[in-house]
Amino acid sequence: MADKLVDIPIQDLTSLRDLYREDWPKYNIGYGTVDTYVRWLNKDPNIPHIRILSLNGDWSDGTFIITDWISLYANTRSTDFTRLVKALSLVDWSKGYTIASIGSRLLDLIYKFVKENNVDVNYIKGTKWFRMPQDEAAKLIVNPPDGITLRPLTAEDVVTANALWPFRRPGSLIYLQRLAKYNVSVGAFTSDGELVAWCFRIPVGSLGTLQVAESHKRKGFGSLIVRAMAKAIGETGYDVFAPVVFDNYPSLNMFEKLGFKVVDTMNWLPPAKPGNWHDNVPHY
């Protein structure tokens, strides 16, 4: 019988996620990714453009592929990557997915796969993968300066964030609007309503797309937003993770000063040619 990708039933996702809880935080990337979709699909089981797939209906070793709009996530608990490679080989790569949230454990495998299978990707700078335990994150102090208000991002705020995002691409607006709709997010706003700093919680479960408007850099807004996001996540019982680009020394120093510790590396591989994604889909 030919290999095939099979949708994992929603009711099985919690068990799949919990396979990655063992030996915490060794498999935190797989845990955080599946946990995101457990939370999202519990809120709305009909979110479009999400598929959570196993090879031939068997996920007992933790092997999964998730396609979510413009992004693809893949992981396994197995030390033998044969089944994961088979699953990856069944993906329609012509769609132009970004291979997202690749930890060091699978990085060589993914690099080898895209090369051998002629998956055309851009090799961008990797990141250090920081962690703060949830009890430490919950104790962080968040004191916005006078004239600054912190609140979750709306769909309208996300339009601004996407326009200024260095990694924006076709389909990225819907990607960010989905994050704002289903995950915690924080924006810093001036008294006249200007959005000057923001951060999302991305599908791997970590902080992501942290950005400060050029006009408000070097004023402590990055640290403020990180503390606010980390505290919000920590108070819900989750450890807090964050990717920071290897040579972004100001951000690296900021996370270290806040008490984060490096536990891994994290990489993304965007397609060399963007897929046929667009931002005028009526639902996200």
PDB file of N, CA and C in Angstrom, residues 60-125:
ATOM      1  N   SER A  60       1.947   7.403  16.681  1.00  0.00           N
ATOM      2  CA  SER A  60       2.368   6.884  17.984  1.00  0.00           C
ATOM      3  C   SER A  60       3.804   7.251  18.340  1.00  0.00           C
ATOM      4  N   ASP A  61       4.634   7.543  17.340  1.00  0.00           N
ATOM      5  CA  ASP A  61       6.011   7.973  17.613  1.00  0.00           C
ATOM      6  C   ASP A  61       6.135   9.497  17.581  1.00  0.00           C
ATOM      7  N   GLY A  62       4.996  10.186  17.533  1.00  0.00           N
ATOM      8  CA  GLY A  62       4.997  11.645  17.545  1.00  0.00           C
ATOM      9  C   GLY A  62       5.215  12.293  16.197  1.00  0.00           C
ATOM     10  N   THR A  63       5.323  11.501  15.138  1.00  0.00           N
ATOM     11  CA  THR A  63       5.579  12.078  13.818  1.00  0.00           C
ATOM     12  C   THR A  63       4.332  12.800  13.300  1.00  0.00           C
ATOM     13  N   PHE A  64       4.513  14.066  12.934  1.00  0.00           N
ATOM     14  CA  PHE A  64       3.386  14.833  12.390  1.00  0.00           C
ATOM     15  C   PHE A  64       3.885  15.866  11.392  1.00  0.00           C
ATOM     16  N   ILE A  65       2.975  16.257  10.523  1.00  0.00           N
ATOM     17  CA  ILE A  65       3.126  17.403   9.623  1.00  0.00           C
ATOM     18  C   ILE A  65       1.924  18.308   9.875  1.00  0.00           C
ATOM     19  N   ILE A  66       2.155  19.592  10.067  1.00  0.00           N
ATOM     20  CA  ILE A  66       1.059  20.549  10.174  1.00  0.00           C
ATOM     21  C   ILE A  66       1.226  21.584   9.070  1.00  0.00           C
ATOM     22  N   THR A  67       0.192  21.757   8.275  1.00  0.00           N
ATOM     23  CA  THR A  67       0.173  22.869   7.326  1.00  0.00           C
ATOM     24  C   THR A  67      -0.868  23.867   7.814  1.00  0.00           C
ATOM     25  N   ASP A  68      -0.443  25.092   7.951  1.00  0.00           N
ATOM     26  CA  ASP A  68      -1.314  26.162   8.432  1.00  0.00           C
ATOM     27  C   ASP A  68      -1.080  27.379   7.560  1.00  0.00           C
ATOM     28  N   TRP A  69      -2.001  27.561   6.591  1.00  0.00           N
ATOM     29  CA  TRP A  69      -1.909  28.694   5.680  1.00  0.00           C
ATOM     30  C   TRP A  69      -0.562  28.685   4.967  1.00  0.00           C
ATOM     31  N   ILE A  70       0.343  29.635   5.240  1.00  0.00           N
ATOM     32  CA  ILE A  70       1.600  29.727   4.508  1.00  0.00           C
ATOM     33  C   ILE A  70       2.738  28.953   5.167  1.00  0.00           C
ATOM     34  N   SER A  71       2.462  28.302   6.293  1.00  0.00           N
ATOM     35  CA  SER A  71       3.533  27.683   7.082  1.00  0.00           C
ATOM     36  C   SER A  71       3.368  26.171   7.178  1.00  0.00           C
ATOM     37  N   LEU A  72       4.507  25.487   7.323  1.00  0.00           N
ATOM     38  CA  LEU A  72       4.515  24.043   7.535  1.00  0.00           C
ATOM     39  C   LEU A  72       5.409  23.727   8.722  1.00  0.00           C
ATOM     40  N   TYR A  73       4.911  22.864   9.604  1.00  0.00           N
ATOM     41  CA  TYR A  73       5.645  22.427  10.789  1.00  0.00           C
ATOM     42  C   TYR A  73       5.767  20.912  10.736  1.00  0.00           C
ATOM     43  N   ALA A  74       6.914  20.401  11.143  1.00  0.00           N
ATOM     44  CA  ALA A  74       7.137  18.957  11.124  1.00  0.00           C
ATOM     45  C   ALA A  74       7.962  18.564  12.338  1.00  0.00           C
ATOM     46  N   ASN A  75       7.633  17.414  12.906  1.00  0.00           N
ATOM     47  CA  ASN A  75       8.396  16.960  14.064  1.00  0.00           C
ATOM     48  C   ASN A  75       8.173  15.475  14.275  1.00  0.00           C
ATOM     49  N   THR A  76       8.998  14.892  15.141  1.00  0.00           N
ATOM     50  CA  THR A  76       8.865  13.498  15.534  1.00  0.00           C
ATOM     51  C   THR A  76       9.559  13.295  16.865  1.00  0.00           C
ATOM     52  N   ARG A  77       9.078  12.332  17.637  1.00  0.00           N
ATOM     53  CA  ARG A  77       9.770  11.926  18.852  1.00  0.00           C
ATOM     54  C   ARG A  77      10.788  10.827  18.555  1.00  0.00           C
ATOM     55  N   SER A  78      10.669  10.210  17.399  1.00  0.00           N
ATOM     56  CA  SER A  78      11.524   9.077  17.061  1.00  0.00           C
ATOM     57  C   SER A  78      12.967   9.521  16.844  1.00  0.00           C
ATOM     58  N   THR A  79      13.909   8.662  17.235  1.00  0.00           N
ATOM     59  CA  THR A  79      15.323   8.918  16.942  1.00  0.00           C
ATOM     60  C   THR A  79      15.678   8.468  15.532  1.00  0.00           C
ATOM     61  N   ASP A  80      14.788   7.716  14.919  1.00  0.00           N
ATOM     62  CA  ASP A  80      14.926   7.300  13.528  1.00  0.00           C
ATOM     63  C   ASP A  80      13.994   8.192  12.712  1.00  0.00           C
ATOM     64  N   PHE A  81      14.568   8.996  11.838  1.00  0.00           N
ATOM     65  CA  PHE A  81      13.784  10.002  11.124  1.00  0.00           C
ATOM     66  C   PHE A  81      13.149   9.486   9.833  1.00  0.00           C
ATOM     67  N   THR A  82      13.189   8.166   9.614  1.00  0.00           N
ATOM     68  CA  THR A  82      12.709   7.605   8.353  1.00  0.00           C
ATOM     69  C   THR A  82      11.255   7.968   8.080  1.00  0.00           C
ATOM     70  N   ARG A  83      10.396   7.834   9.084  1.00  0.00           N
ATOM     71  CA  ARG A  83       8.968   8.107   8.876  1.00  0.00           C
ATOM     72  C   ARG A  83       8.719   9.599   8.649  1.00  0.00           C
ATOM     73  N   LEU A  84       9.480  10.439   9.313  1.00  0.00           N
ATOM     74  CA  LEU A  84       9.318  11.874   9.096  1.00  0.00           C
ATOM     75  C   LEU A  84       9.709  12.245   7.671  1.00  0.00           C
ATOM     76  N   VAL A  85      10.793  11.670   7.174  1.00  0.00           N
ATOM     77  CA  VAL A  85      11.219  11.939   5.800  1.00  0.00           C
ATOM     78  C   VAL A  85      10.154  11.468   4.811  1.00  0.00           C
ATOM     79  N   LYS A  86       9.578  10.292   5.063  1.00  0.00           N
ATOM     80  CA  LYS A  86       8.507   9.806   4.188  1.00  0.00           C
ATOM     81  C   LYS A  86       7.328  10.772   4.189  1.00  0.00           C
ATOM     82  N   ALA A  87       6.979  11.267   5.370  1.00  0.00           N
ATOM     83  CA  ALA A  87       5.863  12.212   5.462  1.00  0.00           C
ATOM     84  C   ALA A  87       6.172  13.494   4.701  1.00  0.00           C
ATOM     85  N   LEU A  88       7.371  14.015   4.868  1.00  0.00           N
ATOM     86  CA  LEU A  88       7.760  15.236   4.162  1.00  0.00           C
ATOM     87  C   LEU A  88       7.728  15.047   2.652  1.00  0.00           C
ATOM     88  N   SER A  89       8.061  13.851   2.198  1.00  0.00           N
ATOM     89  CA  SER A  89       8.100  13.587   0.756  1.00  0.00           C
ATOM     90  C   SER A  89       6.707  13.584   0.132  1.00  0.00           C
ATOM     91  N   LEU A  90       5.669  13.498   0.959  1.00  0.00           N
ATOM     92  CA  LEU A  90       4.295  13.485   0.458  1.00  0.00           C
ATOM     93  C   LEU A  90       3.659  14.873   0.420  1.00  0.00           C
ATOM     94  N   VAL A  91       4.383  15.873   0.881  1.00  0.00           N
ATOM     95  CA  VAL A  91       3.881  17.248   0.891  1.00  0.00           C
ATOM     96  C   VAL A  91       3.928  17.838  -0.519  1.00  0.00           C
ATOM     97  N   ASP A  92       2.942  18.637  -0.864  1.00  0.00           N
ATOM     98  CA  ASP A  92       2.943  19.360  -2.141  1.00  0.00           C
ATOM     99  C   ASP A  92       3.758  20.640  -1.963  1.00  0.00           C
ATOM    100  N   TRP A  93       5.042  20.565  -2.264  1.00  0.00           N
ATOM    101  CA  TRP A  93       5.944  21.698  -2.031  1.00  0.00           C
ATOM    102  C   TRP A  93       5.755  22.824  -3.033  1.00  0.00           C
ATOM    103  N   SER A  94       4.995  22.575  -4.094  1.00  0.00           N
ATOM    104  CA  SER A  94       4.754  23.643  -5.071  1.00  0.00           C
ATOM    105  C   SER A  94       3.913  24.773  -4.479  1.00  0.00           C
ATOM    106  N   LYS A  95       3.279  24.533  -3.339  1.00  0.00           N
ATOM    107  CA  LYS A  95       2.456  25.574  -2.714  1.00  0.00           C
ATOM    108  C   LYS A  95       3.290  26.696  -2.109  1.00  0.00           C
ATOM    109  N   GLY A  96       4.574  26.459  -1.896  1.00  0.00           N
ATOM    110  CA  GLY A  96       5.433  27.521  -1.392  1.00  0.00           C
ATOM    111  C   GLY A  96       5.330  27.744   0.098  1.00  0.00           C
ATOM    112  N   TYR A  97       5.340  26.660   0.869  1.00  0.00           N
ATOM    113  CA  TYR A  97       5.297  26.783   2.326  1.00  0.00           C
ATOM    114  C   TYR A  97       6.614  27.312   2.881  1.00  0.00           C
ATOM    115  N   THR A  98       6.534  28.039   3.984  1.00  0.00           N
ATOM    116  CA  THR A  98       7.693  28.292   4.824  1.00  0.00           C
ATOM    117  C   THR A  98       7.825  27.126   5.791  1.00  0.00           C
ATOM    118  N   ILE A  99       8.987  26.481   5.807  1.00  0.00           N
ATOM    119  CA  ILE A  99       9.235  25.427   6.796  1.00  0.00           C
ATOM    120  C   ILE A  99       9.609  26.139   8.086  1.00  0.00           C
ATOM    121  N   ALA A 100       8.754  26.025   9.078  1.00  0.00           N
ATOM    122  CA  ALA A 100       8.841  26.889  10.250  1.00  0.00           C
ATOM    123  C   ALA A 100       9.324  26.144  11.487  1.00  0.00           C
ATOM    124  N   SER A 101       9.999  26.891  12.357  1.00  0.00           N
ATOM    125  CA  SER A 101      10.316  26.443  13.718  1.00  0.00           C
ATOM    126  C   SER A 101      11.093  25.129  13.733  1.00  0.00           C
ATOM    127  N   ILE A 102      12.272  25.161  13.124  1.00  0.00           N
ATOM    128  CA  ILE A 102      13.128  23.975  13.049  1.00  0.00           C
ATOM    129  C   ILE A 102      14.194  24.072  14.134  1.00  0.00           C
ATOM    130  N   GLY A 103      14.130  23.196  15.112  1.00  0.00           N
ATOM    131  CA  GLY A 103      15.146  23.167  16.152  1.00  0.00           C
ATOM    132  C   GLY A 103      16.401  22.454  15.688  1.00  0.00           C
ATOM    133  N   SER A 104      17.449  22.496  16.491  1.00  0.00           N
ATOM    134  CA  SER A 104      18.738  21.914  16.106  1.00  0.00           C
ATOM    135  C   SER A 104      18.642  20.410  15.880  1.00  0.00           C
ATOM    136  N   ARG A 105      17.750  19.750  16.590  1.00  0.00           N
ATOM    137  CA  ARG A 105      17.629  18.297  16.497  1.00  0.00           C
ATOM    138  C   ARG A 105      17.261  17.846  15.088  1.00  0.00           C
ATOM    139  N   LEU A 106      16.474  18.640  14.366  1.00  0.00           N
ATOM    140  CA  LEU A 106      16.001  18.253  13.038  1.00  0.00           C
ATOM    141  C   LEU A 106      16.609  19.082  11.915  1.00  0.00           C
ATOM    142  N   LEU A 107      17.466  20.025  12.240  1.00  0.00           N
ATOM    143  CA  LEU A 107      17.925  20.970  11.222  1.00  0.00           C
ATOM    144  C   LEU A 107      18.703  20.290  10.105  1.00  0.00           C
ATOM    145  N   ASP A 108      19.658  19.439  10.436  1.00  0.00           N
ATOM    146  CA  ASP A 108      20.438  18.760   9.397  1.00  0.00           C
ATOM    147  C   ASP A 108      19.536  17.907   8.517  1.00  0.00           C
ATOM    148  N   LEU A 109      18.568  17.246   9.129  1.00  0.00           N
ATOM    149  CA  LEU A 109      17.632  16.427   8.368  1.00  0.00           C
ATOM    150  C   LEU A 109      16.851  17.278   7.372  1.00  0.00           C
ATOM    151  N   ILE A 110      16.349  18.423   7.813  1.00  0.00           N
ATOM    152  CA  ILE A 110      15.561  19.289   6.930  1.00  0.00           C
ATOM    153  C   ILE A 110      16.430  19.846   5.808  1.00  0.00           C
ATOM    154  N   TYR A 111      17.639  20.279   6.135  1.00  0.00           N
ATOM    155  CA  TYR A 111      18.549  20.765   5.096  1.00  0.00           C
ATOM    156  C   TYR A 111      18.809  19.679   4.047  1.00  0.00           C
ATOM    157  N   LYS A 112      19.056  18.471   4.516  1.00  0.00           N
ATOM    158  CA  LYS A 112      19.317  17.353   3.604  1.00  0.00           C
ATOM    159  C   LYS A 112      18.087  17.068   2.747  1.00  0.00           C
ATOM    160  N   PHE A 113      16.916  17.113   3.362  1.00  0.00           N
ATOM    161  CA  PHE A 113      15.684  16.811   2.625  1.00  0.00           C
ATOM    162  C   PHE A 113      15.440  17.831   1.517  1.00  0.00           C
ATOM    163  N   VAL A 114      15.525  19.120   1.825  1.00  0.00           N
ATOM    164  CA  VAL A 114      15.210  20.128   0.803  1.00  0.00           C
ATOM    165  C   VAL A 114      16.221  20.072  -0.342  1.00  0.00           C
ATOM    166  N   LYS A 115      17.474  19.737  -0.017  1.00  0.00           N
ATOM    167  CA  LYS A 115      18.489  19.642  -1.070  1.00  0.00           C
ATOM    168  C   LYS A 115      18.230  18.445  -1.972  1.00  0.00           C
ATOM    169  N   GLU A 116      17.968  17.289  -1.375  1.00  0.00           N
ATOM    170  CA  GLU A 116      17.786  16.067  -2.156  1.00  0.00           C
ATOM    171  C   GLU A 116      16.472  16.056  -2.925  1.00  0.00           C
ATOM    172  N   ASN A 117      15.491  16.835  -2.452  1.00  0.00           N
ATOM    173  CA  ASN A 117      14.178  16.837  -3.097  1.00  0.00           C
ATOM    174  C   ASN A 117      13.895  18.126  -3.866  1.00  0.00           C
ATOM    175  N   ASN A 118      14.938  18.918  -4.062  1.00  0.00           N
ATOM    176  CA  ASN A 118      14.834  20.143  -4.865  1.00  0.00           C
ATOM    177  C   ASN A 118      13.713  21.068  -4.397  1.00  0.00           C
ATOM    178  N   VAL A 119      13.579  21.173  -3.076  1.00  0.00           N
ATOM    179  CA  VAL A 119      12.650  22.145  -2.502  1.00  0.00           C
ATOM    180  C   VAL A 119      13.397  23.472  -2.432  1.00  0.00           C
ATOM    181  N   ASP A 120      12.946  24.431  -3.205  1.00  0.00           N
ATOM    182  CA  ASP A 120      13.688  25.685  -3.371  1.00  0.00           C
ATOM    183  C   ASP A 120      13.377  26.637  -2.218  1.00  0.00           C
ATOM    184  N   VAL A 121      14.356  26.848  -1.345  1.00  0.00           N
ATOM    185  CA  VAL A 121      14.152  27.674  -0.153  1.00  0.00           C
ATOM    186  C   VAL A 121      15.229  28.745  -0.063  1.00  0.00           C
ATOM    187  N   ASN A 122      14.949  29.745   0.749  1.00  0.00           N
ATOM    188  CA  ASN A 122      15.953  30.747   1.106  1.00  0.00           C
ATOM    189  C   ASN A 122      16.558  30.382   2.454  1.00  0.00           C
ATOM    190  N   TYR A 123      17.869  30.417   2.515  1.00  0.00           N
ATOM    191  CA  TYR A 123      18.552  30.129   3.772  1.00  0.00           C
ATOM    192  C   TYR A 123      18.784  31.452   4.497  1.00  0.00           C
ATOM    193  N   ILE A 124      17.967  31.710   5.508  1.00  0.00           N
ATOM    194  CA  ILE A 124      18.069  32.965   6.244  1.00  0.00           C
ATOM    195  C   ILE A 124      18.776  32.725   7.573  1.00  0.00           C
ATOM    196  N   LYS A 125      19.133  33.812   8.241  1.00  0.00           N
ATOM    197  CA  LYS A 125      19.848  33.705   9.505  1.00  0.00           C
ATOM    198  C   LYS A 125      19.028  32.924  10.525  1.00  0.00           C
TER     199      LYS A 125
END
